Amino acid sequence: MTRLRKRWLALVAAILTGGYACASIQATGAPASPNTDLSFRSPEGSDWSGADVMTLVTWNLGYAGLGRESDFFADGGDRYLPPSRTGVVANRDAIAAWLGASNADVILTQETARASVVNWWVEVKGAVDAALPGYGEAFYADFRTRLLPPPLRIRNGLATYGRGGLADAELWPLPSDGDPYDGPLRRRYAALATRLNGPGGCWTVVNVHTAAFDEGAALRRRQITAVLDRAAAEAAAGRRVIIGGDWNLRLVGTDFPHTSKPEDLFWVHDFPADLLPAGWRVAADPRTPTVRTNERPYAPEQNYTAVIDGFLIGPGVTVEAVEGIDLGFRHSDHQPVRLTVRASGGESPPCP
């Protein structure tokens, strides 16, 4: 791409972003609506056809715009947009290929983007959909505009894919008070809960992406409390519950080498284990970092890294394995985590 064309595209992006911000001050941030904001598509097979174990993957895709060459202004970097559209396309294709080859029964993704200005108009969700033929899916754009046509429209959020037994989906609205980005680009927080008939009966699998930059992680704590309250009701109804995603909190203590400055780690807090109900536990892999800071492009042992992506496991679930997948942060500022579980404690009723 010529230097003139790059400058022209950057100018267009800036104009569109400014227009979006002005036009959407009253168009975003409304509470999540279970009836209008959630899409759901059943898988080709309505019955569970897997083994007596279930595999799940969670991965924050970084809208395919936060590969290893990217930095980001909210984390102390300089860029508002990815370095190039070519890089976003390469990230998108690699993400879709990896997920398509993952052979997971359930896949949870965050920052799953439709084409928009934030990633040089590259369609990420459509590519992931195409890589997972036969899977059902539920999608909720927690970061979105309203009442705006393309190319100003933004849809970016949570997607859950299941290849068998996926029965239904619903949104669990989460608190948003205390979010420092409670302005024209604010997120509309909700957990995406899906129910599926899996090994041993009905499972509720919840996809979460909590706040990141709230003071003292106070909002994150309230969001986790809200999710666990709903999850406890699911467990009381006889369903096995797994909550997975990007918690924006350190799930396990790690000390990976880095040279990031303390001021770039303002968002880092530990997961509040005191909120876990009896019988619940964290499933995360302390050996492999799942997130890196974005104050600069990624360089091993330079950017701060931690484990903030993983799962909360409810009663009646045995964890066979949990593994972080080291992809070198090539295509996202997060890395995937794979979980293998088995039902324990007898059969539960099928999903309603």
CSV table of C-alpha atoms in Angstrom, one decimal:
chain,number,residue,atom,x,y,z
A,1,MET,CA,0.0,0.0,0.0
A,2,THR,CA,1.4,3.4,-0.9
A,3,ARG,CA,2.1,6.0,1.7
A,4,LEU,CA,-0.5,8.3,0.2
A,5,ARG,CA,-3.2,5.6,0.4
A,6,LYS,CA,-2.3,4.8,4.0
A,7,ARG,CA,-2.7,8.5,4.9
A,8,TRP,CA,-6.0,8.7,3.1
A,9,LEU,CA,-7.4,5.7,4.8
A,10,ALA,CA,-6.2,7.0,8.2
A,11,LEU,CA,-8.0,10.3,7.4
A,12,VAL,CA,-11.2,8.5,6.4
A,13,ALA,CA,-11.0,6.3,9.6
A,14,ALA,CA,-10.6,9.4,11.7
A,15,ILE,CA,-13.5,11.2,10.1
A,16,LEU,CA,-15.7,8.1,10.5
A,17,THR,CA,-14.7,7.5,14.1
A,18,GLY,CA,-15.4,11.1,14.9
A,19,GLY,CA,-18.7,11.0,13.2
A,20,TYR,CA,-19.6,7.8,15.1
A,21,ALA,CA,-18.6,9.3,18.4
A,22,CYS,CA,-20.8,12.4,17.9
A,23,ALA,CA,-23.7,10.4,16.5
A,24,SER,CA,-23.8,7.7,19.1
A,25,ILE,CA,-23.7,9.5,22.4
A,26,GLN,CA,-27.3,8.6,23.0
A,27,ALA,CA,-27.2,5.5,20.8
A,28,THR,CA,-25.1,3.1,22.9
A,29,GLY,CA,-24.9,2.0,26.5
A,30,ALA,CA,-28.6,1.0,26.9
A,31,PRO,CA,-29.1,-2.1,29.1
A,32,ALA,CA,-28.8,-5.4,27.3
A,33,SER,CA,-32.2,-6.5,25.9
A,34,PRO,CA,-32.8,-10.3,25.9
A,35,ASN,CA,-35.3,-10.0,23.1
A,36,THR,CA,-33.5,-7.7,20.6
A,37,ASP,CA,-29.8,-8.0,21.1
A,38,LEU,CA,-29.2,-11.7,21.1
A,39,SER,CA,-29.0,-14.0,18.0
A,40,PHE,CA,-29.2,-17.7,18.2
A,41,ARG,CA,-28.9,-20.5,15.6
A,42,SER,CA,-29.3,-24.2,16.4
A,43,PRO,CA,-26.6,-26.7,15.3
A,44,GLU,CA,-27.2,-29.2,12.6
A,45,GLY,CA,-27.5,-31.9,15.2
A,46,SER,CA,-29.8,-31.2,18.1
A,47,ASP,CA,-28.6,-34.2,20.2
A,48,TRP,CA,-25.3,-34.6,22.0
A,49,SER,CA,-23.2,-36.9,19.8
A,50,GLY,CA,-19.9,-36.6,21.6
A,51,ALA,CA,-18.1,-38.8,24.1
A,52,ASP,CA,-18.6,-38.8,27.9
A,53,VAL,CA,-16.2,-35.9,28.1
A,54,MET,CA,-16.7,-32.4,26.7
A,55,THR,CA,-14.0,-30.0,25.4
A,56,LEU,CA,-14.3,-26.3,25.6
A,57,VAL,CA,-12.1,-23.5,24.2
A,58,THR,CA,-12.2,-19.8,25.3
A,59,TRP,CA,-10.3,-17.1,23.3
A,60,ASN,CA,-10.5,-13.3,23.2
A,61,LEU,CA,-10.0,-12.6,19.5
A,62,GLY,CA,-9.0,-9.0,19.9
A,63,TYR,CA,-11.2,-8.2,16.9
A,64,ALA,CA,-8.2,-9.5,14.8
A,65,GLY,CA,-6.7,-6.0,15.3
A,66,LEU,CA,-4.4,-6.7,18.2
A,67,GLY,CA,-1.8,-9.1,16.8
A,68,ARG,CA,1.8,-9.0,18.0
A,69,GLU,CA,2.6,-5.9,15.9
A,70,SER,CA,-0.1,-3.8,17.5
A,71,ASP,CA,-0.2,-1.4,20.5
A,72,PHE,CA,-3.3,0.3,21.8
A,73,PHE,CA,-4.0,3.7,23.3
A,74,ALA,CA,-6.1,2.4,26.2
A,75,ASP,CA,-3.2,0.4,27.5
A,76,GLY,CA,-0.7,3.2,27.2
A,77,GLY,CA,0.2,2.8,23.5
A,78,ASP,CA,-0.2,5.2,20.7
A,79,ARG,CA,-2.5,3.6,18.1
A,80,TYR,CA,-6.3,3.8,17.9
A,81,LEU,CA,-6.4,1.5,14.9
A,82,PRO,CA,-4.4,-1.6,13.8
A,83,PRO,CA,-1.2,-0.9,11.8
A,84,SER,CA,-2.7,-2.2,8.5
A,85,ARG,CA,-5.7,-3.9,7.0
A,86,THR,CA,-3.4,-6.6,5.6
A,87,GLY,CA,-2.3,-7.5,9.1
A,88,VAL,CA,-5.9,-7.7,10.3
A,89,VAL,CA,-6.8,-10.0,7.4
A,90,ALA,CA,-3.9,-12.3,8.2
A,91,ASN,CA,-4.9,-12.4,11.9
A,92,ARG,CA,-8.5,-13.1,11.0
A,93,ASP,CA,-7.6,-16.0,8.7
A,94,ALA,CA,-5.2,-17.5,11.3
A,95,ILE,CA,-7.8,-17.2,14.1
A,96,ALA,CA,-10.5,-18.9,12.0
A,97,ALA,CA,-8.2,-21.7,10.9
A,98,TRP,CA,-7.1,-22.4,14.4
A,99,LEU,CA,-10.7,-22.5,15.8
A,100,GLY,CA,-11.8,-24.7,12.8
A,101,ALA,CA,-9.1,-27.2,13.6
A,102,SER,CA,-9.6,-27.1,17.4
A,103,ASN,CA,-12.1,-30.0,17.4
A,104,ALA,CA,-13.8,-28.4,20.5
A,105,ASP,CA,-17.4,-29.2,21.4
A,106,VAL,CA,-18.0,-25.7,22.7
A,107,ILE,CA,-16.1,-22.5,21.8
A,108,LEU,CA,-16.4,-19.2,23.6
A,109,THR,CA,-15.0,-16.1,21.9
A,110,GLN,CA,-14.9,-12.5,23.0
A,111,GLU,CA,-14.2,-9.3,20.9
A,112,THR,CA,-15.7,-11.2,18.0
A,113,ALA,CA,-16.0,-8.4,15.4
A,114,ARG,CA,-18.2,-7.7,12.4
A,115,ALA,CA,-16.5,-5.6,9.8
A,116,SER,CA,-16.1,-2.0,11.0
A,117,VAL,CA,-13.8,0.9,11.3
A,118,VAL,CA,-12.1,-0.5,14.4
A,119,ASN,CA,-10.5,-3.3,12.4
A,120,TRP,CA,-10.3,-1.7,8.9
A,121,TRP,CA,-13.7,-3.2,7.9
A,122,VAL,CA,-12.5,-6.9,8.1
A,123,GLU,CA,-15.3,-9.4,8.8
A,124,VAL,CA,-14.1,-11.7,11.7
A,125,LYS,CA,-17.3,-13.3,12.9
A,126,GLY,CA,-18.3,-14.4,9.4
A,127,ALA,CA,-14.9,-16.1,8.9
A,128,VAL,CA,-15.2,-17.9,12.2
A,129,ASP,CA,-18.7,-19.0,11.3
A,130,ALA,CA,-17.5,-20.4,8.0
A,131,ALA,CA,-14.7,-22.3,9.8
A,132,LEU,CA,-17.2,-24.1,12.0
A,133,PRO,CA,-19.7,-25.7,9.7
A,134,GLY,CA,-22.5,-27.6,11.5
A,135,TYR,CA,-22.0,-25.7,14.7
A,136,GLY,CA,-24.8,-23.7,16.3
A,137,GLU,CA,-24.1,-20.3,17.7
A,138,ALA,CA,-25.3,-17.5,19.8
A,139,PHE,CA,-24.0,-13.9,19.5
A,140,TYR,CA,-24.3,-10.8,21.5
A,141,ALA,CA,-22.5,-7.5,20.6
A,142,ASP,CA,-21.7,-5.9,23.9
A,143,PHE,CA,-19.9,-3.2,22.0
A,144,ARG,CA,-22.2,-1.8,19.3
A,145,THR,CA,-23.7,1.3,17.8
A,146,ARG,CA,-27.4,1.9,17.2
A,147,LEU,CA,-29.3,3.7,14.5
A,148,LEU,CA,-26.2,4.1,12.3
A,149,PRO,CA,-25.7,2.6,8.9
A,150,PRO,CA,-22.5,1.1,7.5
A,151,PRO,CA,-19.7,2.1,7.4
A,152,LEU,CA,-20.3,3.7,10.9
A,153,ARG,CA,-22.0,0.6,12.4
A,154,ILE,CA,-19.9,-1.4,14.9
A,155,ARG,CA,-20.8,-4.9,16.2
A,156,ASN,CA,-18.2,-6.5,18.4
A,157,GLY,CA,-18.9,-9.0,21.2
A,158,LEU,CA,-19.4,-12.5,22.6
A,159,ALA,CA,-20.0,-15.6,20.5
A,160,THR,CA,-20.6,-19.1,21.7
A,161,TYR,CA,-20.4,-22.1,19.3
A,162,GLY,CA,-21.6,-25.6,19.9
A,163,ARG,CA,-21.6,-28.5,17.6
A,164,GLY,CA,-24.3,-30.6,19.2
A,165,GLY,CA,-27.0,-30.4,21.9
A,166,LEU,CA,-27.2,-26.6,21.9
A,167,ALA,CA,-30.7,-25.9,23.2
A,168,ASP,CA,-31.1,-22.2,23.8
A,169,ALA,CA,-29.4,-19.0,24.9
A,170,GLU,CA,-30.1,-15.9,27.0
A,171,LEU,CA,-28.4,-12.8,28.3
A,172,TRP,CA,-27.6,-12.1,31.9
A,173,PRO,CA,-27.3,-8.3,32.2
A,174,LEU,CA,-24.3,-7.2,34.3
A,175,PRO,CA,-23.7,-4.0,36.3
A,176,SER,CA,-21.9,-1.1,34.4
A,177,ASP,CA,-21.8,1.7,37.0
A,178,GLY,CA,-18.2,2.6,37.7
A,179,ASP,CA,-16.9,1.9,34.2
A,180,PRO,CA,-14.4,4.8,33.4
A,181,TYR,CA,-15.4,4.5,29.7
A,182,ASP,CA,-19.0,5.3,30.4
A,183,GLY,CA,-19.3,7.6,27.5
A,184,PRO,CA,-20.2,7.4,23.8
A,185,LEU,CA,-18.2,4.2,23.3
A,186,ARG,CA,-19.3,2.4,26.4
A,187,ARG,CA,-20.0,-1.3,26.5
A,188,ARG,CA,-23.3,-2.9,27.3
A,189,TYR,CA,-22.3,-5.6,29.7
A,190,ALA,CA,-24.0,-9.0,29.8
A,191,ALA,CA,-23.0,-12.6,30.1
A,192,LEU,CA,-24.1,-14.9,27.3
A,193,ALA,CA,-25.6,-18.1,28.8
A,194,THR,CA,-26.3,-21.1,26.6
A,195,ARG,CA,-27.8,-24.4,27.6
A,196,LEU,CA,-26.9,-27.7,25.9
A,197,ASN,CA,-27.7,-31.3,26.4
A,198,GLY,CA,-24.3,-32.8,27.0
A,199,PRO,CA,-22.7,-35.8,28.8
A,200,GLY,CA,-24.8,-36.6,31.9
A,201,GLY,CA,-27.6,-34.2,31.2
A,202,CYS,CA,-28.1,-30.4,30.8
A,203,TRP,CA,-25.2,-28.0,31.0
A,204,THR,CA,-25.2,-24.2,31.3
A,205,VAL,CA,-22.1,-22.7,29.6
A,206,VAL,CA,-21.6,-19.0,30.2
A,207,ASN,CA,-19.4,-16.7,28.2
A,208,VAL,CA,-18.1,-13.6,30.1
A,209,HIS,CA,-16.0,-10.6,29.3
A,210,THR,CA,-15.8,-8.3,32.4
A,211,ALA,CA,-14.7,-4.7,32.6
A,212,ALA,CA,-11.0,-3.9,32.4
A,213,PHE,CA,-10.1,-0.5,33.7
A,214,ASP,CA,-12.5,0.2,36.6
A,215,GLU,CA,-10.9,1.7,39.7
A,216,GLY,CA,-9.7,-1.1,42.1
A,217,ALA,CA,-11.6,-3.7,40.1
A,218,ALA,CA,-14.8,-2.8,42.1
A,219,LEU,CA,-17.0,-3.1,39.0
A,220,ARG,CA,-15.4,-6.4,38.1
A,221,ARG,CA,-16.2,-7.7,41.5
A,222,ARG,CA,-19.9,-6.6,41.2
A,223,GLN,CA,-20.1,-8.2,37.8
A,224,ILE,CA,-18.7,-11.5,39.0
A,225,THR,CA,-21.2,-11.5,41.9
A,226,ALA,CA,-24.0,-11.0,39.5
A,227,VAL,CA,-22.8,-13.9,37.2
A,228,LEU,CA,-22.4,-16.2,40.2
A,229,ASP,CA,-25.8,-15.4,41.6
A,230,ARG,CA,-27.4,-16.5,38.3
A,231,ALA,CA,-25.1,-19.5,38.0
A,232,ALA,CA,-26.1,-20.6,41.5
A,233,ALA,CA,-29.8,-20.6,40.4
A,234,GLU,CA,-28.8,-22.8,37.3
A,235,ALA,CA,-27.0,-25.2,39.6
A,236,ALA,CA,-29.9,-25.4,42.0
A,237,ALA,CA,-32.1,-26.3,39.0
A,238,GLY,CA,-29.9,-29.4,38.5
A,239,ARG,CA,-27.7,-28.2,35.7
A,240,ARG,CA,-24.0,-28.4,35.5
A,241,VAL,CA,-22.4,-25.0,35.1
A,242,ILE,CA,-19.2,-23.7,33.5
A,243,ILE,CA,-18.4,-20.0,33.2
A,244,GLY,CA,-15.5,-19.2,30.8
A,245,GLY,CA,-14.0,-16.2,29.1
A,246,ASP,CA,-11.8,-13.1,29.7
A,247,TRP,CA,-12.1,-12.1,33.4
A,248,ASN,CA,-9.6,-9.2,33.2
A,249,LEU,CA,-8.4,-10.5,36.6
A,250,ARG,CA,-5.4,-12.7,37.4
A,251,LEU,CA,-6.9,-16.2,37.8
A,252,VAL,CA,-3.6,-17.7,39.1
A,253,GLY,CA,-0.5,-16.1,40.4
A,254,THR,CA,2.4,-15.9,37.9
A,255,ASP,CA,5.7,-14.2,37.6
A,256,PHE,CA,6.5,-14.2,33.9
A,257,PRO,CA,9.5,-12.0,33.0
A,258,HIS,CA,8.8,-8.5,31.6
A,259,THR,CA,10.0,-5.0,31.5
A,260,SER,CA,6.7,-3.1,31.5
A,261,LYS,CA,6.5,-0.1,33.6
A,262,PRO,CA,4.3,-0.1,36.8
A,263,GLU,CA,2.1,2.6,35.4
A,264,ASP,CA,1.1,0.3,32.5
A,265,LEU,CA,-0.1,-2.3,34.9
A,266,PHE,CA,-2.8,-0.1,36.5
A,267,TRP,CA,-5.5,-2.6,35.6
A,268,VAL,CA,-4.0,-5.7,37.1
A,269,HIS,CA,-5.8,-7.2,40.0
A,270,ASP,CA,-6.3,-10.7,41.3
A,271,PHE,CA,-9.5,-12.7,41.0
A,272,PRO,CA,-11.6,-12.4,44.2
A,273,ALA,CA,-11.7,-16.0,45.2
A,274,ASP,CA,-13.8,-15.1,48.3
A,275,LEU,CA,-16.8,-14.7,46.0
A,276,LEU,CA,-16.8,-18.4,44.9
A,277,PRO,CA,-19.6,-20.4,46.4
A,278,ALA,CA,-18.9,-23.7,48.1
A,279,GLY,CA,-18.1,-26.4,45.6
A,280,TRP,CA,-16.9,-23.9,42.9
A,281,ARG,CA,-13.3,-23.6,41.7
A,282,VAL,CA,-11.1,-21.9,39.1
A,283,ALA,CA,-9.7,-23.8,36.2
A,284,ALA,CA,-6.7,-22.1,34.6
A,285,ASP,CA,-3.2,-23.0,33.4
A,286,PRO,CA,-0.4,-21.2,35.3
A,287,ARG,CA,2.2,-22.3,32.7
A,288,THR,CA,1.1,-20.3,29.7
A,289,PRO,CA,0.2,-16.6,29.7
A,290,THR,CA,-3.2,-15.7,28.2
A,291,VAL,CA,-2.8,-11.9,27.9
A,292,ARG,CA,-0.1,-9.4,27.2
A,293,THR,CA,-0.1,-5.6,27.7
A,294,ASN,CA,-0.5,-3.4,24.7
A,295,GLU,CA,1.6,-0.4,25.6
A,296,ARG,CA,3.9,-1.5,22.7
A,297,PRO,CA,4.0,-4.3,20.1
A,298,TYR,CA,4.7,-7.7,21.6
A,299,ALA,CA,8.2,-8.8,22.3
A,300,PRO,CA,8.8,-11.9,24.5
A,301,GLU,CA,9.9,-11.1,28.1
A,302,GLN,CA,9.3,-7.4,27.4
A,303,ASN,CA,5.5,-7.0,27.6
A,304,TYR,CA,3.8,-7.9,30.9
A,305,THR,CA,1.9,-11.2,30.6
A,306,ALA,CA,-0.6,-12.9,32.9
A,307,VAL,CA,-3.3,-15.6,33.1
A,308,ILE,CA,-6.7,-13.8,33.0
A,309,ASP,CA,-8.6,-16.2,30.6
A,310,GLY,CA,-10.0,-19.4,32.0
A,311,PHE,CA,-13.0,-21.0,33.6
A,312,LEU,CA,-15.1,-21.2,36.8
A,313,ILE,CA,-16.3,-24.8,37.5
A,314,GLY,CA,-19.5,-25.6,39.3
A,315,PRO,CA,-20.5,-28.7,41.2
A,316,GLY,CA,-20.9,-32.0,39.5
A,317,VAL,CA,-18.1,-31.3,37.0
A,318,THR,CA,-14.7,-33.1,37.0
A,319,VAL,CA,-11.9,-31.3,35.3
A,320,GLU,CA,-9.8,-33.7,33.2
A,321,ALA,CA,-7.4,-31.1,31.8
A,322,VAL,CA,-6.9,-27.4,31.3
A,323,GLU,CA,-4.3,-26.1,28.9
A,324,GLY,CA,-3.2,-22.6,27.7
A,325,ILE,CA,-2.2,-22.7,24.1
A,326,ASP,CA,1.0,-20.7,23.3
A,327,LEU,CA,0.6,-19.0,19.9
A,328,GLY,CA,3.2,-16.4,20.6
A,329,PHE,CA,0.5,-13.6,20.7
A,330,ARG,CA,0.8,-13.5,16.9
A,331,HIS,CA,-2.9,-12.9,16.1
A,332,SER,CA,-4.4,-11.5,19.2
A,333,ASP,CA,-3.3,-10.0,22.5
A,334,HIS,CA,-4.9,-13.0,24.2
A,335,GLN,CA,-4.2,-16.8,23.8
A,336,PRO,CA,-6.7,-19.6,23.8
A,337,VAL,CA,-7.4,-21.9,26.7
A,338,ARG,CA,-8.7,-25.5,26.3
A,339,LEU,CA,-10.7,-27.3,29.0
A,340,THR,CA,-11.7,-31.0,29.1
A,341,VAL,CA,-14.4,-31.9,31.6
A,342,ARG,CA,-16.5,-34.9,32.6
A,343,ALA,CA,-19.9,-35.1,34.4
A,344,SER,CA,-19.8,-36.5,37.9
A,345,GLY,CA,-22.5,-37.3,40.4
A,346,GLY,CA,-25.0,-39.0,38.2
A,347,GLU,CA,-27.5,-37.9,35.5
A,348,SER,CA,-29.2,-34.6,35.5
A,349,PRO,CA,-32.5,-33.7,33.8
A,350,PRO,CA,-32.4,-32.7,30.1
A,351,CYS,CA,-32.5,-29.1,29.1
A,352,PRO,CA,-36.1,-27.7,29.1
